[in-house]
Amino acid sequence: MQVRKRRVAGRVTATALALALAGAAVALNGQARSGSSLEAAASSVAQADSPDSGSITIDNLAFTPSHLTIAKGGTLTVTNNSDFVHSITSDAIDGNGDPLFDVLLPAHTANIPVPIATLGGGTYTFFCKFHGQMKGTLVIDGPPDGSITTTPKFEQPLVQPPKLHGKHLKIVMRKAKVRVLPHGPRTPMLTFGGTFPGPTIVRRAGAYTKVTFVNSLPRKVGAVTIHQHAGHHKSKFDGQPSSHLIRHGKKLTYDYPLRDAGTPLPAALRFYHDHRMDRTARNNWFGLQGMFLTTDPHDAKMGLPHGKYDVPLAITDRSFRSDNRLTDPFKHMGSMNGAPGMETVGDHVLVNGRYAPYRKVKPGRYRLQILNSSLFSTYDLALSNGIPLTQIGTGSGLLPHPVVRPDITIGPAQRVDVIADFRQQAGTKVMLTSITRTDSDVTAKALMQFRVKDGPTPKVKVPFNLARIQSYHVPKKVAMTWSFGLSSGSHQHWTINGKRFDPRRVDHRVKLGSTERWKLVNDSPVTHYIHLHEELWRTLQRDGHPPPPWEQGYEDTWRLDPGESVVVAARFTDYTGKFMIHCHMLDHEDDGMMATFKVVKHR
Ligand code: C2O
Ligand code: CU
């Protein structure tokens, strides 16, 4: 269909975004961020007599009207008078997981038709893919249409990437065709070892590991660099963005001791991915990501689900052309590193590299270790049967105590360790979904399906005391404040403390062996997910209060809404040298929202 072919991964030009952000900044500082458009929707008057045609005008960053009613079978057109490209995209999805309507709205274009004629009666919320704050509601007046399905077909089984267990591993990076979509040709990707995601490295917590990465990627990909996310290792093995690179045809062996000050790093689902300066988004989009799972036999002894009841899931989104190749959202980048408006969002959500997979499960409890390896997208995870998830850990280890959560927000690079309860569910199908939230731009999607069969299941216990978080003295004084913002002027960029990333600059020095308290502040108009490398970080405060229970374990990536702050602390152990702090929305990172801290022997 025309509409689908015209869909692009959400990237807009720098200029459009600069303007867009200037508009968005009005709603800065929290409260009214997305509330404003909802209020607008509520206050615009619905038409009473249900006309059979409707039109929407965009003059700036809003749909006018943002709430309209059209009789079933009627028509809708949009006129975009603004300087930016927008889209009108429904939150509801069809049997393929595609939005019910999704039309690109070029700037200064009148009367663009939106295909609504086949929609059944009901209320459809819509939004602009490029400006999440633009929202609206379309009411189709008429009988509901049973033929509309809002879930994908779940045609392929969930797969696990090959597992690597050895002490010294070798992973060859190369181009390969991989099965992603259920039908049609396989998708050419840049891979670790020929699969997407790459092989899952599975190691006992604390077991010294070496991985030799070989760059056999096409020459034009250039040099790459591998980062073990949430690891603790020498600076030269950290995946430095512009040094210690793996050039075409070359290899590099990374040492991962998986220990901190002699103690095993807590078992958790971490991951490894490319970290090349200016190219991280592109290299991850095309496939350079894999899971890195560490295990602790004590977990099973405590009673947590293990073996086939412990399922790693990597969730990520991509967009495809009609021949199943990935779209290339980066081809127009040229010499420009990025721009504030670039948001690489795919329209198909993949789980372990497959679109809308299913997995057969027994009517028992499962441990799901979930990674969001999307470049930019956030999900709000929930089970479709309404049974809450019990969170037992972050991506850096178990929490002190389990936390029951009806839904869990997970941003780029974050991981959550949860127990899903399928007891009493035999014979049902339960979807893992991302639900719509009114306080964010997350839209509803079905991610995968669990088919609950019958049969015996092992006994599981989720103990109240899960992990002991080290307590140590943290100085009262904030040693460093990192503020995440947007530079002003005609060429805007994402910044940290007003500066774009420069690998030659050291932004903060820390003495080896010391403990520091840092404050992370979001001074920009949009949400960021801030990642700190290298140490085992703890969250001391969020917005001046003790952090919520799910942030009381070790953490490495924090959600920061506009105006929010977190206070964190770590001990700087074992290694000197340069490490990164950055936004893990990879478009923001590539645009320069990254800085360097250096651990030194003497200050
Ligand atoms: Cu997962 Cu610095 O990155
Ligand atoms: Cu960001």
XYZ file of C-alpha atoms and ligand atoms in Angstrom:
607
model
C 0.000 0.000 0.000
C 1.105 3.526 -0.801
C 0.877 4.643 2.749
C 3.190 1.966 4.031
C 5.820 2.451 1.367
C 6.051 6.095 2.211
C 6.765 5.447 5.833
C 10.261 6.383 6.892
C 12.114 5.728 10.056
C 11.521 8.849 12.032
C 14.219 11.258 11.098
C 13.696 14.902 10.424
C 16.052 17.574 9.282
C 18.143 19.603 11.633
C 16.432 22.837 10.778
C 12.957 21.511 11.302
C 13.928 20.183 14.671
C 15.648 23.297 15.856
C 12.367 25.065 15.275
C 10.392 22.239 16.747
C 12.442 22.277 19.902
C 12.058 25.997 20.264
C 8.318 25.308 20.302
C 8.584 22.368 22.665
C 10.622 24.351 25.133
C 7.527 26.306 26.019
C 6.196 23.259 27.805
C 9.466 22.723 29.643
C 9.838 21.916 33.304
C 7.706 18.997 33.729
C 4.030 19.251 34.446
C 2.503 20.324 31.163
C 4.809 18.379 28.862
C 2.257 16.209 27.142
C -0.652 17.322 29.253
C -0.951 20.481 27.207
C -1.934 18.678 24.035
C -4.358 16.468 25.923
C -6.054 19.506 27.396
C -6.240 21.010 23.945
C -7.867 17.811 22.738
C -10.393 17.901 25.522
C -11.315 21.542 25.012
C -11.782 21.480 21.269
C -15.413 20.914 20.520
C -16.517 17.623 19.020
C -18.932 17.995 16.174
C -22.342 16.754 17.153
C -23.906 15.697 13.882
C -21.060 13.503 12.607
C -20.224 14.917 9.168
C -18.963 12.469 6.574
C -15.814 14.436 5.887
C -13.295 16.187 8.058
C -10.097 18.184 7.715
C -7.188 18.972 9.960
C -4.783 21.863 9.574
C -1.260 22.082 10.919
C 0.132 25.575 11.257
C 2.903 24.823 13.669
C 3.174 22.006 16.171
C -0.417 21.032 16.661
C -3.261 19.319 14.874
C -6.234 21.737 14.555
C -8.713 20.515 15.517
C -7.047 17.861 17.598
C -10.353 16.154 18.320
C -12.843 15.419 15.580
C -15.707 13.117 14.774
C -16.469 11.719 11.330
C -19.216 9.335 10.299
C -18.114 5.772 9.486
C -17.052 5.496 5.842
C -16.216 9.198 5.642
C -13.062 10.979 4.496
C -10.298 12.923 6.214
C -7.681 15.259 4.737
C -4.793 17.106 6.336
C -3.257 20.390 5.241
C 0.255 21.019 6.494
C 0.996 24.750 6.377
C 4.093 24.439 8.531
C 7.771 24.389 7.631
C 8.267 20.860 8.944
C 7.416 17.378 7.869
C 4.837 15.725 10.102
C 2.943 12.474 10.115
C -0.537 11.485 11.194
C -0.167 8.028 12.679
C -2.642 5.963 14.631
C -1.733 4.401 17.963
C -3.826 1.345 17.088
C -2.146 -1.286 14.937
C -3.445 -3.837 12.444
C -2.808 -7.568 12.063
C 0.699 -6.893 10.764
C 1.525 -4.658 13.671
C 1.355 -1.599 11.427
C -0.547 1.540 12.415
C -4.123 1.616 11.040
C -3.143 4.813 9.300
C 0.263 6.378 8.935
C 0.601 9.179 6.414
C 3.623 11.361 5.856
C 2.691 15.052 5.673
C 5.252 17.050 3.680
C 5.635 20.755 4.548
C 3.344 23.228 2.769
C 1.058 20.642 1.255
C -2.712 20.853 1.138
C -5.455 18.229 1.346
C -3.424 15.080 1.942
C -5.885 12.174 2.205
C -5.812 9.893 5.252
C -7.265 6.408 4.595
C -9.968 6.107 7.236
C -12.842 4.772 5.117
C -12.491 1.211 6.399
C -12.166 2.053 10.086
C -14.909 0.703 12.298
C -16.710 2.855 14.820
C -14.653 3.803 17.845
C -12.085 6.225 19.198
C -8.672 6.337 17.554
C -5.851 8.329 19.046
C -3.162 9.577 16.696
C 0.145 11.367 16.901
C 3.021 12.725 14.815
C 6.003 10.376 14.634
C 8.409 13.290 14.501
C 6.909 15.433 17.231
C 5.532 13.179 19.934
C 3.786 16.093 21.646
C 1.435 16.439 18.627
C -1.538 14.267 19.459
C -5.196 14.034 18.656
C -8.303 11.907 18.731
C -10.496 10.769 15.874
C -13.942 9.404 16.685
C -15.534 7.307 13.963
C -19.262 7.451 14.494
C -20.768 4.115 13.529
C -20.889 0.462 14.489
C -17.555 -1.067 15.536
C -15.994 -3.203 12.848
C -15.052 -6.695 14.011
C -12.617 -7.153 11.135
C -10.045 -4.828 12.629
C -7.444 -6.720 14.571
C -5.040 -4.773 16.648
C -2.404 -7.431 17.125
C 0.231 -8.983 14.854
C -0.139 -12.606 13.785
C 2.742 -14.059 15.847
C 3.817 -16.372 13.067
C 7.348 -17.290 14.076
C 8.711 -18.924 17.203
C 10.967 -16.979 19.531
C 14.586 -17.926 18.957
C 17.650 -17.539 21.138
C 20.885 -16.465 19.462
C 23.661 -19.096 19.667
C 25.247 -19.156 23.128
C 28.994 -18.863 23.686
C 30.298 -20.196 27.004
C 34.088 -20.322 26.643
C 36.807 -18.469 28.463
C 38.393 -17.145 25.279
C 35.809 -16.409 22.601
C 36.179 -15.284 19.041
C 33.455 -13.360 17.243
C 33.851 -12.474 13.578
C 31.891 -9.433 12.478
C 30.578 -9.822 8.965
C 27.711 -9.037 6.672
C 25.081 -11.783 6.681
C 21.486 -12.357 5.683
C 19.321 -13.060 8.693
C 15.704 -14.097 9.167
C 13.813 -11.242 10.788
C 10.398 -10.988 9.141
C 8.288 -14.152 8.876
C 7.878 -13.994 5.093
C 9.997 -13.082 2.093
C 13.743 -12.711 1.792
C 16.113 -12.629 4.712
C 17.479 -9.240 5.769
C 21.109 -8.308 5.075
C 22.694 -6.970 8.271
C 26.073 -6.214 9.825
C 26.424 -8.999 12.336
C 28.431 -10.388 15.179
C 29.092 -13.942 14.046
C 26.372 -14.095 11.381
C 23.314 -13.682 13.626
C 21.149 -10.838 14.886
C 21.387 -10.252 17.735
C 24.946 -11.598 17.863
C 25.722 -14.703 19.917
C 24.753 -14.422 23.560
C 27.878 -14.594 25.694
C 26.955 -16.624 28.786
C 29.461 -16.600 31.654
C 29.458 -17.321 35.353
C 29.603 -14.051 37.321
C 33.227 -13.223 38.050
C 34.672 -15.622 35.430
C 37.518 -13.983 33.531
C 36.587 -13.705 29.855
C 38.456 -12.667 26.742
C 36.697 -11.938 23.471
C 38.534 -11.506 20.185
C 36.451 -9.427 17.793
C 37.476 -9.657 14.127
C 36.391 -6.919 11.720
C 35.430 -8.696 8.484
C 32.685 -6.168 7.788
C 32.498 -4.507 4.372
C 35.334 -1.979 4.036
C 32.959 0.975 3.805
C 31.705 0.358 7.357
C 35.117 1.513 8.546
C 36.635 0.910 11.954
C 34.423 -0.233 14.823
C 34.846 -0.430 18.585
C 33.068 -2.743 21.021
C 31.653 -1.744 24.380
C 30.556 -4.205 27.001
C 27.692 -2.207 28.451
C 27.764 -2.023 32.273
C 31.087 -3.818 32.455
C 34.187 -3.005 34.508
C 37.459 -3.321 32.644
C 40.568 -1.442 31.532
C 39.979 1.828 29.702
C 41.444 0.444 26.476
C 38.851 -2.353 26.516
C 35.937 0.026 27.071
C 35.043 0.546 23.431
C 36.658 3.984 23.198
C 34.784 5.939 20.518
C 37.847 7.121 18.606
C 40.847 5.154 19.844
C 41.726 1.454 20.178
C 39.534 0.883 17.120
C 39.239 -2.343 15.164
C 40.032 -1.406 11.582
C 38.817 -3.295 8.534
C 40.524 -6.698 8.345
C 41.960 -6.342 11.864
C 41.057 -7.839 15.222
C 41.268 -6.898 18.859
C 41.027 -8.969 22.021
C 39.064 -7.415 24.871
C 39.630 -8.526 28.469
C 36.532 -8.727 30.643
C 37.517 -9.820 34.164
C 33.845 -9.479 35.285
C 35.066 -8.474 38.730
C 35.117 -5.250 40.710
C 37.792 -4.905 43.409
C 38.154 -8.677 43.331
C 34.445 -9.378 43.841
C 32.361 -10.820 40.988
C 30.195 -8.224 39.249
C 26.588 -9.181 40.042
C 25.020 -11.607 37.574
C 22.745 -9.773 35.123
C 21.811 -9.342 31.498
C 24.274 -6.873 30.012
C 25.056 -6.405 26.337
C 27.805 -5.606 23.894
C 27.531 -3.212 20.991
C 29.453 -0.943 18.679
C 30.418 2.451 20.173
C 32.106 4.204 17.234
C 32.064 7.971 17.441
C 29.386 9.520 15.175
C 28.441 6.070 13.871
C 27.021 4.239 16.874
C 23.394 4.640 15.764
C 24.122 3.431 12.240
C 26.230 0.470 13.356
C 23.661 -0.640 15.921
C 20.751 -0.180 13.512
C 22.390 -2.496 11.009
C 23.002 -5.140 13.641
C 26.099 -4.747 15.819
C 24.522 -5.694 19.148
C 24.461 -8.862 21.239
C 23.516 -9.999 24.732
C 26.085 -10.674 27.476
C 24.535 -12.731 30.242
C 26.280 -13.548 33.507
C 24.825 -16.179 35.771
C 25.032 -17.023 39.445
C 24.135 -20.548 40.647
C 22.954 -18.966 43.898
C 19.887 -17.585 42.017
C 18.540 -21.102 41.438
C 19.343 -22.065 45.046
C 17.232 -19.139 46.210
C 14.359 -20.588 44.187
C 14.345 -18.298 41.149
C 13.329 -19.866 37.815
C 16.317 -21.221 35.879
C 17.239 -23.272 32.843
C 14.525 -23.047 30.218
C 12.453 -21.006 32.644
C 15.009 -18.179 32.453
C 14.531 -16.390 29.143
C 16.664 -13.510 27.845
C 14.757 -11.143 25.547
C 16.304 -8.357 23.470
C 13.672 -5.905 22.262
C 14.531 -3.486 19.472
C 12.807 -1.771 16.566
C 13.677 -1.508 12.874
C 11.969 -0.411 9.660
C 12.017 -2.401 6.454
C 11.653 -1.782 2.763
C 9.262 -3.924 0.756
C 12.147 -6.280 -0.144
C 12.797 -6.875 3.588
C 16.017 -4.858 3.590
C 16.408 -2.405 6.436
C 15.679 1.196 5.582
C 18.765 3.404 5.761
C 17.893 6.366 7.952
C 21.532 7.450 7.827
C 22.207 7.776 4.138
C 21.570 11.509 4.005
C 23.829 12.233 6.947
C 26.823 13.158 4.814
C 29.519 14.835 6.823
C 27.058 15.900 9.506
C 27.331 13.837 12.691
C 23.738 14.209 13.481
C 21.322 16.846 14.533
C 19.069 17.274 17.534
C 15.980 16.144 15.652
C 17.210 12.782 14.527
C 15.265 10.013 16.160
C 15.848 6.607 14.691
C 12.638 4.775 15.431
C 11.586 1.616 13.622
C 7.996 0.659 12.928
C 8.462 -3.078 13.619
C 9.404 -4.245 17.088
C 11.670 -7.318 17.109
C 12.265 -9.708 19.992
C 15.546 -11.604 19.774
C 15.787 -10.436 16.182
C 12.369 -11.701 15.054
C 9.254 -9.678 14.361
C 6.300 -10.588 16.644
C 7.441 -14.024 17.823
C 5.579 -16.477 20.046
C 6.876 -18.826 22.708
C 5.172 -21.841 24.212
C 5.315 -21.796 28.007
C 4.080 -23.950 30.865
C 1.563 -22.614 33.379
C 4.302 -21.606 35.811
C 6.573 -18.725 36.641
C 9.294 -17.565 34.276
C 12.231 -15.268 34.719
C 12.437 -12.827 31.807
C 15.663 -10.856 31.546
C 14.725 -8.085 29.169
C 17.023 -5.713 27.281
C 15.789 -2.732 25.296
C 18.419 -2.529 22.557
C 16.455 0.043 20.547
C 18.374 3.058 19.369
C 15.805 5.541 20.566
C 12.494 3.943 21.563
C 11.079 3.459 25.031
C 8.543 0.751 25.894
C 6.177 0.461 28.790
C 6.039 -3.288 29.314
C 2.929 -5.049 30.572
C 1.244 -8.423 30.146
C -1.990 -8.354 28.168
C -3.886 -10.326 30.834
C -3.276 -7.585 33.370
C -1.246 -9.763 35.738
C 1.569 -7.582 37.097
C 5.238 -8.369 36.624
C 7.465 -8.817 39.635
C 10.721 -6.998 39.098
C 13.656 -8.706 40.767
C 16.565 -6.906 39.182
C 18.028 -4.232 36.949
C 20.595 -4.804 34.232
C 23.347 -4.570 36.818
C 22.159 -7.138 39.346
C 19.300 -8.177 41.599
C 17.350 -5.613 43.601
C 17.393 -5.730 47.408
C 13.723 -6.824 47.327
C 11.197 -7.799 44.624
C 8.809 -5.098 43.419
C 5.365 -5.843 41.957
C 4.745 -3.555 38.985
C 1.692 -3.475 36.677
C 3.884 -1.965 33.966
C 7.572 -1.170 33.605
C 9.078 1.618 31.540
C 12.287 0.567 29.831
C 14.337 3.032 27.792
C 17.204 2.470 25.372
C 19.953 0.254 26.870
C 18.034 -0.387 30.067
C 17.396 -3.937 31.235
C 14.860 -5.319 33.662
C 14.829 -8.709 35.317
C 11.251 -9.803 35.997
C 9.144 -12.784 37.011
C 6.125 -13.377 34.747
C 3.438 -15.527 36.290
C 1.559 -17.880 33.935
C 0.054 -20.053 36.687
C -3.735 -20.395 36.218
C -3.223 -19.330 32.594
C -3.125 -22.752 30.876
C -4.887 -22.653 27.514
C -4.575 -18.881 27.133
C -2.410 -16.648 25.015
C -0.730 -13.797 26.822
C 0.952 -10.950 25.002
C 3.918 -8.973 26.176
C 2.845 -5.492 25.197
C 4.024 -1.964 25.396
C 1.086 0.022 26.674
C 0.201 3.610 25.889
C 1.027 6.076 28.575
C -0.520 9.466 28.896
C 2.639 10.968 30.368
C 4.996 9.934 27.574
C 5.185 9.309 23.874
C 5.122 5.528 24.214
C 2.453 4.084 21.935
C 0.641 0.762 22.259
C 2.232 -2.255 20.616
C 2.115 -6.019 20.951
C 5.692 -7.289 21.173
C 5.405 -11.056 21.507
C 3.000 -13.790 22.544
C 3.231 -16.503 25.188
C 1.116 -19.588 24.428
C 0.426 -21.170 27.772
C 0.192 -24.973 27.454
C -0.588 -27.506 30.138
C 1.899 -29.480 32.153
C 3.842 -29.620 35.375
C 6.164 -26.793 36.305
C 9.012 -26.569 38.785
C 8.544 -24.957 42.163
C 9.644 -21.362 42.268
C 10.282 -19.058 45.165
C 10.844 -15.332 44.927
C 12.495 -14.536 48.239
C 11.974 -11.180 49.910
C 15.703 -10.705 50.344
C 17.310 -10.918 46.927
C 20.598 -9.038 47.020
C 22.747 -7.091 49.394
C 23.799 -3.749 48.000
C 27.202 -2.726 49.361
C 27.031 0.133 51.760
C 30.019 2.409 51.909
C 30.634 5.977 52.909
C 29.611 8.477 50.242
C 30.887 12.052 50.666
C 28.113 14.617 51.277
C 29.457 16.972 48.646
C 28.472 16.575 44.997
C 31.822 16.163 43.223
C 30.421 16.683 39.747
C 27.172 17.910 38.218
C 26.459 16.781 34.679
C 23.807 18.784 32.971
C 22.168 17.559 29.784
C 21.019 20.287 27.459
C 20.591 21.743 24.048
C 23.000 24.365 22.795
C 21.532 27.647 21.649
C 22.252 29.445 18.424
C 21.378 28.590 14.873
C 23.043 25.162 14.837
C 21.650 23.432 17.866
C 23.195 20.299 19.303
C 22.740 18.068 22.312
C 25.309 18.884 24.940
C 26.643 17.960 28.353
C 27.519 20.989 30.481
C 27.115 23.093 27.354
C 29.654 21.162 25.284
C 29.508 18.581 22.520
C 31.679 15.499 22.755
C 35.359 15.904 21.946
C 37.474 12.799 22.553
C 40.530 14.958 23.287
C 38.848 16.734 26.175
C 38.608 15.369 29.703
C 35.535 16.765 31.449
C 36.154 15.484 34.944
C 39.008 13.806 36.810
C 38.468 11.277 39.594
C 41.094 9.803 41.901
C 41.440 6.036 41.731
C 40.131 4.478 44.946
C 37.839 7.383 45.780
C 34.065 7.420 46.092
C 32.189 10.263 44.412
C 28.682 11.647 44.465
C 27.482 12.936 41.095
C 24.343 14.764 40.100
C 22.735 14.271 36.684
C 20.348 17.031 35.616
C 18.145 17.244 32.540
C 18.033 20.884 31.456
C 16.592 20.128 28.039
C 13.026 19.953 26.715
C 12.977 16.181 26.114
C 13.583 12.962 28.042
C 17.060 11.412 28.004
C 18.435 8.066 29.166
C 21.829 8.737 30.706
C 24.409 5.963 30.870
C 27.549 5.953 33.013
C 30.322 3.575 32.104
C 32.623 1.422 34.117
C 31.570 1.433 37.773
C 28.823 -0.164 39.836
C 26.574 2.851 40.261
C 23.971 3.331 42.959
C 21.075 5.766 42.881
C 20.931 7.916 46.016
C 18.124 10.301 45.092
C 15.648 11.063 42.375
C 14.343 14.629 42.348
C 15.509 15.127 45.908
C 13.744 12.032 47.286
C 14.856 8.480 47.930
C 14.658 6.601 44.607
C 11.700 4.285 43.895
C 12.220 0.650 45.004
C 13.184 -0.462 41.491
C 16.075 2.013 41.506
C 17.550 0.770 44.771
C 19.875 -1.779 43.217
C 22.870 -1.168 40.992
C 22.090 0.897 37.945
C 23.883 2.115 34.851
C 21.227 3.958 32.796
C 18.695 6.433 34.216
C 15.598 7.967 32.697
C 15.618 11.726 33.126
C 12.517 13.640 32.144
C 12.833 17.376 31.479
C 13.756 19.127 34.710
C 14.513 15.893 36.560
C 17.679 15.085 38.473
C 19.232 12.010 39.987
C 22.079 11.780 42.468
C 24.309 8.738 42.021
C 27.496 7.399 43.564
C 30.225 4.900 42.811
C 33.610 3.795 44.028
C 36.269 4.141 41.354
C 38.107 0.860 41.606
C 40.832 -1.020 39.755
C 41.352 0.959 36.560
C 42.658 4.345 35.515
C 41.986 6.052 32.186
C 39.144 7.536 30.211
C 35.527 6.402 30.359
C 32.294 7.781 28.940
C 29.106 9.327 30.143
C 26.410 9.815 27.525
C 22.790 9.705 26.503
C 21.966 6.209 25.239
C 19.431 7.485 22.752
C 21.986 6.836 20.073
C 21.027 9.778 17.859
C 21.670 12.068 20.818
C 24.972 10.335 21.576
C 26.156 10.669 17.968
C 25.123 14.313 17.951
C 27.573 14.935 20.788
C 25.704 14.257 24.030
C 28.719 12.461 25.450
C 31.568 13.430 27.771
C 34.680 11.873 29.278
C 35.679 11.269 32.855
C 39.182 10.150 33.626
C 40.239 8.053 36.573
C 43.753 9.078 37.642
C 46.332 7.880 40.202
C 47.046 11.351 41.533
C 44.950 14.441 41.126
Cu 25.752 0.901 25.917
Cu 28.407 3.903 26.218
O 27.085 2.460 25.931
Cu 19.126 11.961 24.874
